[in-house]
Amino acid sequence: MRQERFRLKYALELSRHIKGFGGYLTLAILCNMAFKLLPLLTSLTVSYMVGSVIDGQAGNVAGMVIAVGVLVLLTSLFSYLDVQVSHDMAYRILAQLRNQCYDKLDALAPAALVGERSGDLLSIILGDVETLEWFYAHTIGQLIVAVAVPLAALVFMGVHAWVLPMVVLPFIAVMIWIPRHSARLSDDQGAEVKRQTGTLNAIIIDGVQGLKDIISFRWQQEFFQKFMRTNDACERASLEYAIRRGDESRAITVAMEAAALATDVVIVLLTASGRLSVLWTLPMFVLSSAIYSPIQEALAMSTNYGLIFGAAERVLGLFAMKPLVEDRGSIRLDRTEHTEVRFIDVHFAYPEAGSGEASTPVLNGLNFSFHTGESIALVGASGCGKSTAARLLQRFWDVDAGSIEINGKDVRDLTLASLRETVTVVPQEVYLFNLSIRENLRLAKVDATDAEIQRAAELACADTFIQNLPDSYDTQTGERGLRLSGGERQRLAIAQAFLKDAPVLVLDEASANLDAENERLINRAVEALKKGRATLVIAHRLSTIRSADRVVFIRDGRAFAQGTYTELMESCPEFAALMGEKDNDEAGE
């Protein structure tokens, strides 16, 4: 019964996504039923007409010929409508599911997606959702038709010879039992195929994105071996699934052919004994063959239930994931001339991947504040919590204890949309989409005019290099912006920040790992960007730390010392020691 509960559970869950398509689904089922019944009615009419001629009752042949012509035309019409309506409905539902998948990723990111592989998520959104087309376009309607059409045929046969349904029913029971017998194996194999396909997709994407490093470290052979192992596992899983499905299909076909043969023999015997009129002999032969067609098609689809419900398990599993940050706030921040951000006794530990349990605390009572016109630098050893503080400010995670406030409002009480509008980030690793420079900049302000975009680029010291590109602002940046240098990507990120014009600015050491000229241009752009904003800098370089209005030295998850660079060098030996290490590191660069 486990597989029955498994399938029923996911069938019900999938059916919830048909809401709004009820009328369309009814129409699809009616079209499919008409498409199955019309050829059967055509064959019955033709066979009855032939039987009438043989029996010497040819008086209404002309009328039956006209009826056959009408039935043929209707069959052609519903053949088109069956495919058109069912697939149009299915693909509309799939589009809706993909939208919901992306909305879910948006709600989960980034905290709840830690540990997930982008290739596996891509496999769910594209491959697994596509597999569900079988469920929406074929399964539901086919199951209804597979019950309704044979039932009508059995009643019709029983009216003329009650023994015929008695012959047919045991064979139908055997045909239904065959896929049910291996349902658990089918579900397990289908889930394994989907898991292996997701893993293979993840490895392929890793290989494409990391190709430069693979070549640089001469890791081609090791990566290829890893890929081949996963590819072989995926192939084995798919082959095992296909072999079982083929065995089921052959067994169903054998049962169906045996049923048709047995029914035909009984029809001959009934006719020979006079218990069945010659007029109805040919129609009974037609029914004995046609009655199994809808059942066979439904059962043929049932051999794919393992893949269908394996895909459903992964898609619905994504929907069931709980975001670690809930958008339950109701307050929208109004733009004011003065903005203050306060970290008040903040405690935080990252949850362990998969377990949900907290790991070793990163922040243990962090306290500091900054306001409009002030630039503070977070400084500390690697892993001290600098980046974590910035992520908590953006509510990528929520604090375990304490609070973060903007203008006296806890960020958890703000709507996420309002918080995102209030805080802008210039990251160290800039991600650009494979769009034009103009389109990438407009992501920060969708209604920005061309003049606003150019002005932001000028402020970010980016307009000159953009104008020198072949297509200026319409130049395609390439995937992840790889057609541009690191410094050029950084300046575009600063231009986006100018366009967004948020009152709180987070800088993740935008000038790190750049040549002197790019660093000079970026520092000039950053100084312009910081004006009139409350600025938090995740500082790595000594020059950035020195230029900050105030420094917060983080140690053991707390603000160990605060003050200007000069004040901390004089009053905090631990800070001075760290600065000495940085000075030595930068001198060696």
XYZ file of C-alpha atoms in Angstrom, residues 45-427:
383
model
C -21.735 1.401 -37.912
C -19.686 -0.063 -40.773
C -19.769 -3.537 -39.268
C -23.504 -3.269 -38.607
C -24.021 -2.110 -42.190
C -22.087 -5.103 -43.513
C -24.024 -7.411 -41.194
C -27.296 -5.905 -42.453
C -26.325 -6.635 -46.060
C -25.316 -10.213 -45.182
C -28.572 -10.684 -43.282
C -30.581 -9.318 -46.186
C -31.597 -6.092 -44.430
C -30.026 -3.529 -46.770
C -32.871 -1.044 -46.736
C -31.081 1.667 -44.721
C -27.549 1.316 -46.146
C -27.567 4.787 -47.738
C -28.386 6.408 -44.400
C -25.624 4.446 -42.689
C -23.095 5.499 -45.363
C -23.953 9.142 -44.705
C -23.639 8.513 -40.957
C -20.191 6.946 -41.485
C -19.092 10.005 -43.501
C -20.210 12.338 -40.715
C -18.450 10.184 -38.111
C -15.201 10.249 -40.118
C -15.314 14.059 -40.326
C -16.036 14.322 -36.601
C -13.177 11.908 -35.877
C -10.772 14.167 -37.796
C -12.051 17.230 -35.941
C -11.741 15.680 -32.483
C -8.365 14.173 -33.366
C -7.130 17.755 -33.716
C -9.034 19.073 -30.688
C -7.824 16.217 -28.461
C -4.181 17.116 -29.035
C -4.709 20.878 -29.152
C -6.828 21.287 -26.031
C -5.047 18.783 -23.766
C -1.554 19.986 -24.643
C -2.441 23.662 -24.565
C -3.868 23.155 -21.078
C -0.856 21.105 -19.979
C 1.730 23.615 -21.181
C -0.151 26.488 -19.571
C -0.008 24.570 -16.286
C 3.704 23.823 -16.784
C 4.387 27.516 -17.396
C 2.522 28.280 -14.163
C 4.539 25.627 -12.308
C 7.825 27.076 -13.566
C 6.733 30.536 -12.432
C 5.915 29.087 -9.012
C 9.298 27.323 -8.910
C 11.107 30.583 -9.543
C 8.951 32.434 -7.021
C 9.860 29.728 -4.516
C 13.569 30.091 -5.241
C 13.212 33.834 -4.753
C 11.602 33.242 -1.339
C 14.177 30.618 -0.319
C 17.314 32.406 -1.465
C 19.916 32.572 -0.287
C 19.748 30.995 3.168
C 17.566 27.951 2.479
C 19.467 27.140 -0.721
C 22.843 26.739 0.958
C 24.074 23.260 0.055
C 21.781 22.967 -2.967
C 23.399 22.589 -6.396
C 22.298 24.967 -9.141
C 22.371 22.177 -11.738
C 20.021 20.040 -9.664
C 17.642 22.970 -9.183
C 17.773 23.610 -12.936
C 16.904 19.951 -13.517
C 13.824 20.334 -11.289
C 12.582 23.526 -12.938
C 13.139 22.345 -16.508
C 13.318 18.540 -16.706
C 11.060 17.485 -13.848
C 8.370 20.061 -14.597
C 8.476 18.980 -18.259
C 7.923 15.357 -17.198
C 4.702 16.431 -15.484
C 3.280 17.179 -18.941
C 2.504 13.445 -19.078
C 0.334 13.822 -15.980
C -1.573 16.906 -17.057
C -1.925 16.167 -20.798
C -2.483 12.403 -20.661
C -2.941 10.781 -17.276
C -6.084 12.440 -15.881
C -8.155 12.325 -19.054
C -6.905 8.889 -20.057
C -7.903 7.358 -16.732
C -11.453 8.703 -17.043
C -11.760 7.579 -20.669
C -10.222 4.183 -19.820
C -13.097 3.619 -17.399
C -15.974 5.235 -19.329
C -15.407 3.800 -22.835
C -14.841 0.125 -21.842
C -17.744 0.338 -19.387
C -20.078 1.542 -22.166
C -18.771 -1.194 -24.486
C -19.252 -3.885 -21.827
C -22.836 -2.768 -21.230
C -23.509 -2.824 -24.984
C -22.002 -6.311 -25.321
C -23.896 -7.560 -22.291
C -27.234 -6.440 -23.757
C -26.706 -8.762 -26.730
C -24.830 -11.599 -24.995
C -24.344 -11.486 -21.218
C -21.516 -14.034 -21.352
C -19.180 -11.706 -23.302
C -18.518 -9.278 -20.383
C -17.849 -12.319 -18.190
C -15.098 -13.368 -20.609
C -13.601 -9.885 -20.914
C -13.510 -8.798 -17.258
C -10.891 -11.342 -15.999
C -8.464 -10.249 -18.736
C -9.004 -6.584 -17.872
C -8.236 -7.445 -14.229
C -4.972 -9.125 -15.303
C -3.998 -6.096 -17.429
C -4.585 -3.757 -14.478
C -2.705 -6.043 -12.073
C 0.498 -6.098 -14.173
C 1.609 -2.462 -13.540
C 0.220 -2.487 -10.000
C 2.378 -5.507 -9.200
C 5.561 -3.562 -9.953
C 4.354 -0.150 -8.797
C 6.815 0.102 -5.886
C 9.758 -0.848 -8.119
C 8.537 1.654 -10.724
C 8.366 4.464 -8.155
C 11.814 3.654 -6.747
C 13.368 3.439 -10.198
C 11.671 6.648 -11.368
C 12.877 8.562 -8.316
C 16.411 7.207 -8.858
C 16.393 8.279 -12.530
C 15.377 11.790 -11.512
C 18.009 11.954 -8.758
C 20.775 10.762 -11.054
C 19.688 13.152 -13.812
C 19.772 16.061 -11.363
C 23.262 15.082 -10.168
C 24.505 14.761 -13.746
C 23.104 18.187 -14.645
C 24.813 19.690 -11.602
C 28.192 18.195 -12.602
C 27.813 19.392 -16.193
C 27.065 22.952 -15.049
C 30.001 22.817 -12.609
C 32.205 21.720 -15.494
C 31.033 24.509 -17.808
C 31.278 27.246 -15.171
C 34.639 26.006 -13.862
C 36.180 25.132 -17.224
C 38.977 27.690 -16.941
C 40.060 26.347 -13.561
C 39.780 22.740 -14.740
C 42.119 23.530 -17.638
C 44.396 25.712 -15.506
C 44.910 23.001 -12.867
C 45.048 20.241 -15.508
C 42.151 18.507 -13.815
C 40.521 17.397 -17.088
C 41.133 13.682 -16.558
C 39.867 13.652 -12.962
C 36.783 15.718 -13.857
C 36.044 13.523 -16.874
C 36.292 10.398 -14.724
C 33.867 11.939 -12.213
C 31.529 12.882 -15.040
C 31.709 9.393 -16.568
C 30.940 7.717 -13.222
C 27.857 9.878 -12.786
C 26.870 9.464 -16.426
C 27.186 5.677 -16.106
C 25.039 5.695 -12.953
C 22.405 7.769 -14.751
C 22.525 5.416 -17.732
C 22.138 2.334 -15.510
C 19.170 3.866 -13.699
C 17.510 4.813 -16.997
C 18.200 1.369 -18.509
C 16.758 -0.471 -15.511
C 13.666 1.719 -15.711
C 13.314 1.133 -19.464
C 13.717 -2.659 -19.132
C 11.019 -2.872 -16.452
C 8.724 -0.611 -18.466
C 9.275 -2.726 -21.569
C 8.502 -5.918 -19.658
C 5.276 -4.391 -18.343
C 4.233 -3.170 -21.807
C 4.853 -6.571 -23.370
C 2.920 -8.350 -20.620
C -0.024 -5.972 -21.037
C 0.016 -6.499 -24.821
C 0.059 -10.282 -24.418
C -2.876 -10.115 -21.996
C -4.783 -7.847 -24.363
C -4.205 -10.078 -27.400
C -5.189 -13.155 -25.401
C -8.359 -11.374 -24.289
C -9.249 -10.408 -27.874
C -8.659 -13.983 -29.074
C -10.743 -15.509 -26.286
C -13.555 -13.023 -26.897
C -13.527 -13.717 -30.662
C -13.736 -17.475 -30.037
C -16.744 -16.975 -27.728
C -18.425 -14.704 -30.331
C -17.990 -17.403 -32.984
C -19.431 -20.042 -30.660
C -22.373 -17.823 -29.712
C -23.138 -17.090 -33.364
C -22.838 -20.756 -34.335
C -25.215 -21.745 -31.546
C -27.726 -19.086 -32.559
C -27.442 -17.204 -29.250
C -26.040 -14.165 -31.076
C -27.666 -12.718 -34.192
C -25.563 -12.657 -37.371
C -26.488 -8.983 -37.605
C -24.444 -8.297 -34.462
C -21.539 -10.696 -35.068
C -19.260 -8.203 -36.826
C -20.033 -5.371 -34.339
C -19.108 -7.718 -31.489
C -15.792 -8.520 -33.233
C -15.122 -4.772 -33.495
C -15.902 -4.227 -29.825
C -13.789 -7.198 -28.748
C -10.743 -5.439 -30.234
C -11.591 -1.793 -29.544
C -12.618 -2.220 -25.913
C -8.988 -2.657 -24.845
C -7.483 0.316 -26.673
C -8.270 2.997 -24.009
C -7.210 0.598 -21.252
C -3.944 -0.195 -23.018
C -3.141 3.508 -23.522
C -3.847 4.304 -19.878
C -1.779 1.340 -18.707
C 1.029 2.243 -21.115
C 1.119 5.663 -19.453
C 1.013 3.975 -16.029
C 4.356 2.325 -16.829
C 5.735 5.889 -16.718
C 4.195 6.667 -13.341
C 7.569 6.074 -11.707
C 9.076 8.976 -13.645
C 5.963 11.119 -13.320
C 5.675 10.791 -9.563
C 9.461 10.835 -9.133
C 9.412 14.219 -10.873
C 6.417 15.271 -8.779
C 8.289 14.360 -5.587
C 11.160 16.684 -6.527
C 8.977 19.577 -7.739
C 6.631 19.409 -4.769
C 9.651 18.913 -2.501
C 10.931 22.273 -3.723
C 7.522 23.842 -3.041
C 7.541 22.320 0.458
C 10.902 23.844 1.413
C 10.540 26.440 4.151
C 12.336 29.762 3.806
C 14.574 30.578 6.743
C 13.494 34.208 6.417
C 9.746 34.861 6.344
C 8.419 38.043 4.742
C 6.005 38.812 7.572
C 6.851 42.456 8.111
C 4.271 45.123 7.424
C 6.235 48.373 7.760
C 7.514 50.336 4.784
C 10.335 52.758 5.458
C 9.885 56.306 4.231
C 12.905 57.990 2.683
C 14.330 60.525 5.137
C 17.303 62.867 5.061
C 18.950 61.027 7.944
C 19.203 57.248 8.209
C 20.683 55.341 11.137
C 21.480 51.625 11.286
C 22.026 49.929 14.651
C 23.243 46.425 15.500
C 21.998 45.722 19.032
C 23.446 42.727 20.895
C 23.315 40.579 17.737
C 23.887 36.834 18.116
C 23.984 34.479 15.141
C 25.135 31.010 14.117
C 24.706 29.507 10.657
C 22.410 26.460 10.639
C 24.105 23.197 9.746
C 23.219 22.136 6.199
C 20.448 19.537 6.206
C 19.973 19.415 9.968
C 18.624 22.881 10.652
C 20.631 22.880 13.911
C 22.813 25.881 14.656
C 26.569 25.525 14.246
C 29.302 27.355 16.156
C 28.198 30.964 16.819
C 29.691 33.590 14.521
C 28.385 36.682 16.315
C 28.127 36.843 20.094
C 26.575 40.181 21.024
C 27.697 42.494 18.240
C 26.941 46.175 18.900
C 27.643 49.118 16.614
C 25.802 51.780 14.632
C 26.356 54.071 11.654
C 24.372 56.863 10.033
C 23.980 59.031 6.958
C 27.235 60.728 5.985
C 29.302 58.212 7.950
C 31.427 55.408 6.575
C 32.401 52.621 8.947
C 34.712 49.719 8.189
C 34.216 46.270 9.670
C 37.638 44.797 10.344
C 38.743 41.479 11.735
C 40.400 38.193 10.982
C 38.936 35.953 8.311
C 35.724 34.308 9.562
C 35.145 36.875 12.319
C 31.669 37.775 11.020
C 32.174 40.851 8.805
C 30.277 39.448 5.819
C 27.766 37.814 8.145
C 26.854 41.217 9.589
C 26.186 42.548 6.080
C 24.046 39.516 5.210
C 22.006 39.903 8.378
C 21.414 43.560 7.542
C 19.918 42.414 4.214
C 17.954 39.645 6.014
C 19.520 36.840 4.042
C 19.326 35.222 7.489
C 17.619 36.397 10.672
C 19.477 37.059 13.889
C 19.221 34.406 16.618
C 19.040 37.054 19.320
C 19.249 40.811 19.515
C 18.105 43.027 16.664
C 19.141 45.139 13.699
C 17.279 48.415 13.347
C 16.983 51.030 10.623
C 15.641 54.324 11.926
C 14.398 52.542 15.028
C 12.514 49.837 13.078
C 13.566 46.203 13.441
C 14.401 44.905 9.952
C 12.196 41.860 10.685
C 9.205 44.216 10.960
C 9.897 45.718 7.542
C 8.554 44.244 4.333
C 11.376 42.595 2.420
C 10.604 44.836 -0.545
C 11.068 47.938 1.608
C 14.298 46.587 3.091
C 15.685 45.779 -0.378
C 14.825 49.316 -1.499
C 16.625 50.775 1.518
C 19.881 48.803 1.240
C 22.076 48.464 -1.818
C 25.190 46.323 -2.081
C 28.281 46.599 -4.229
C 29.735 43.088 -4.039
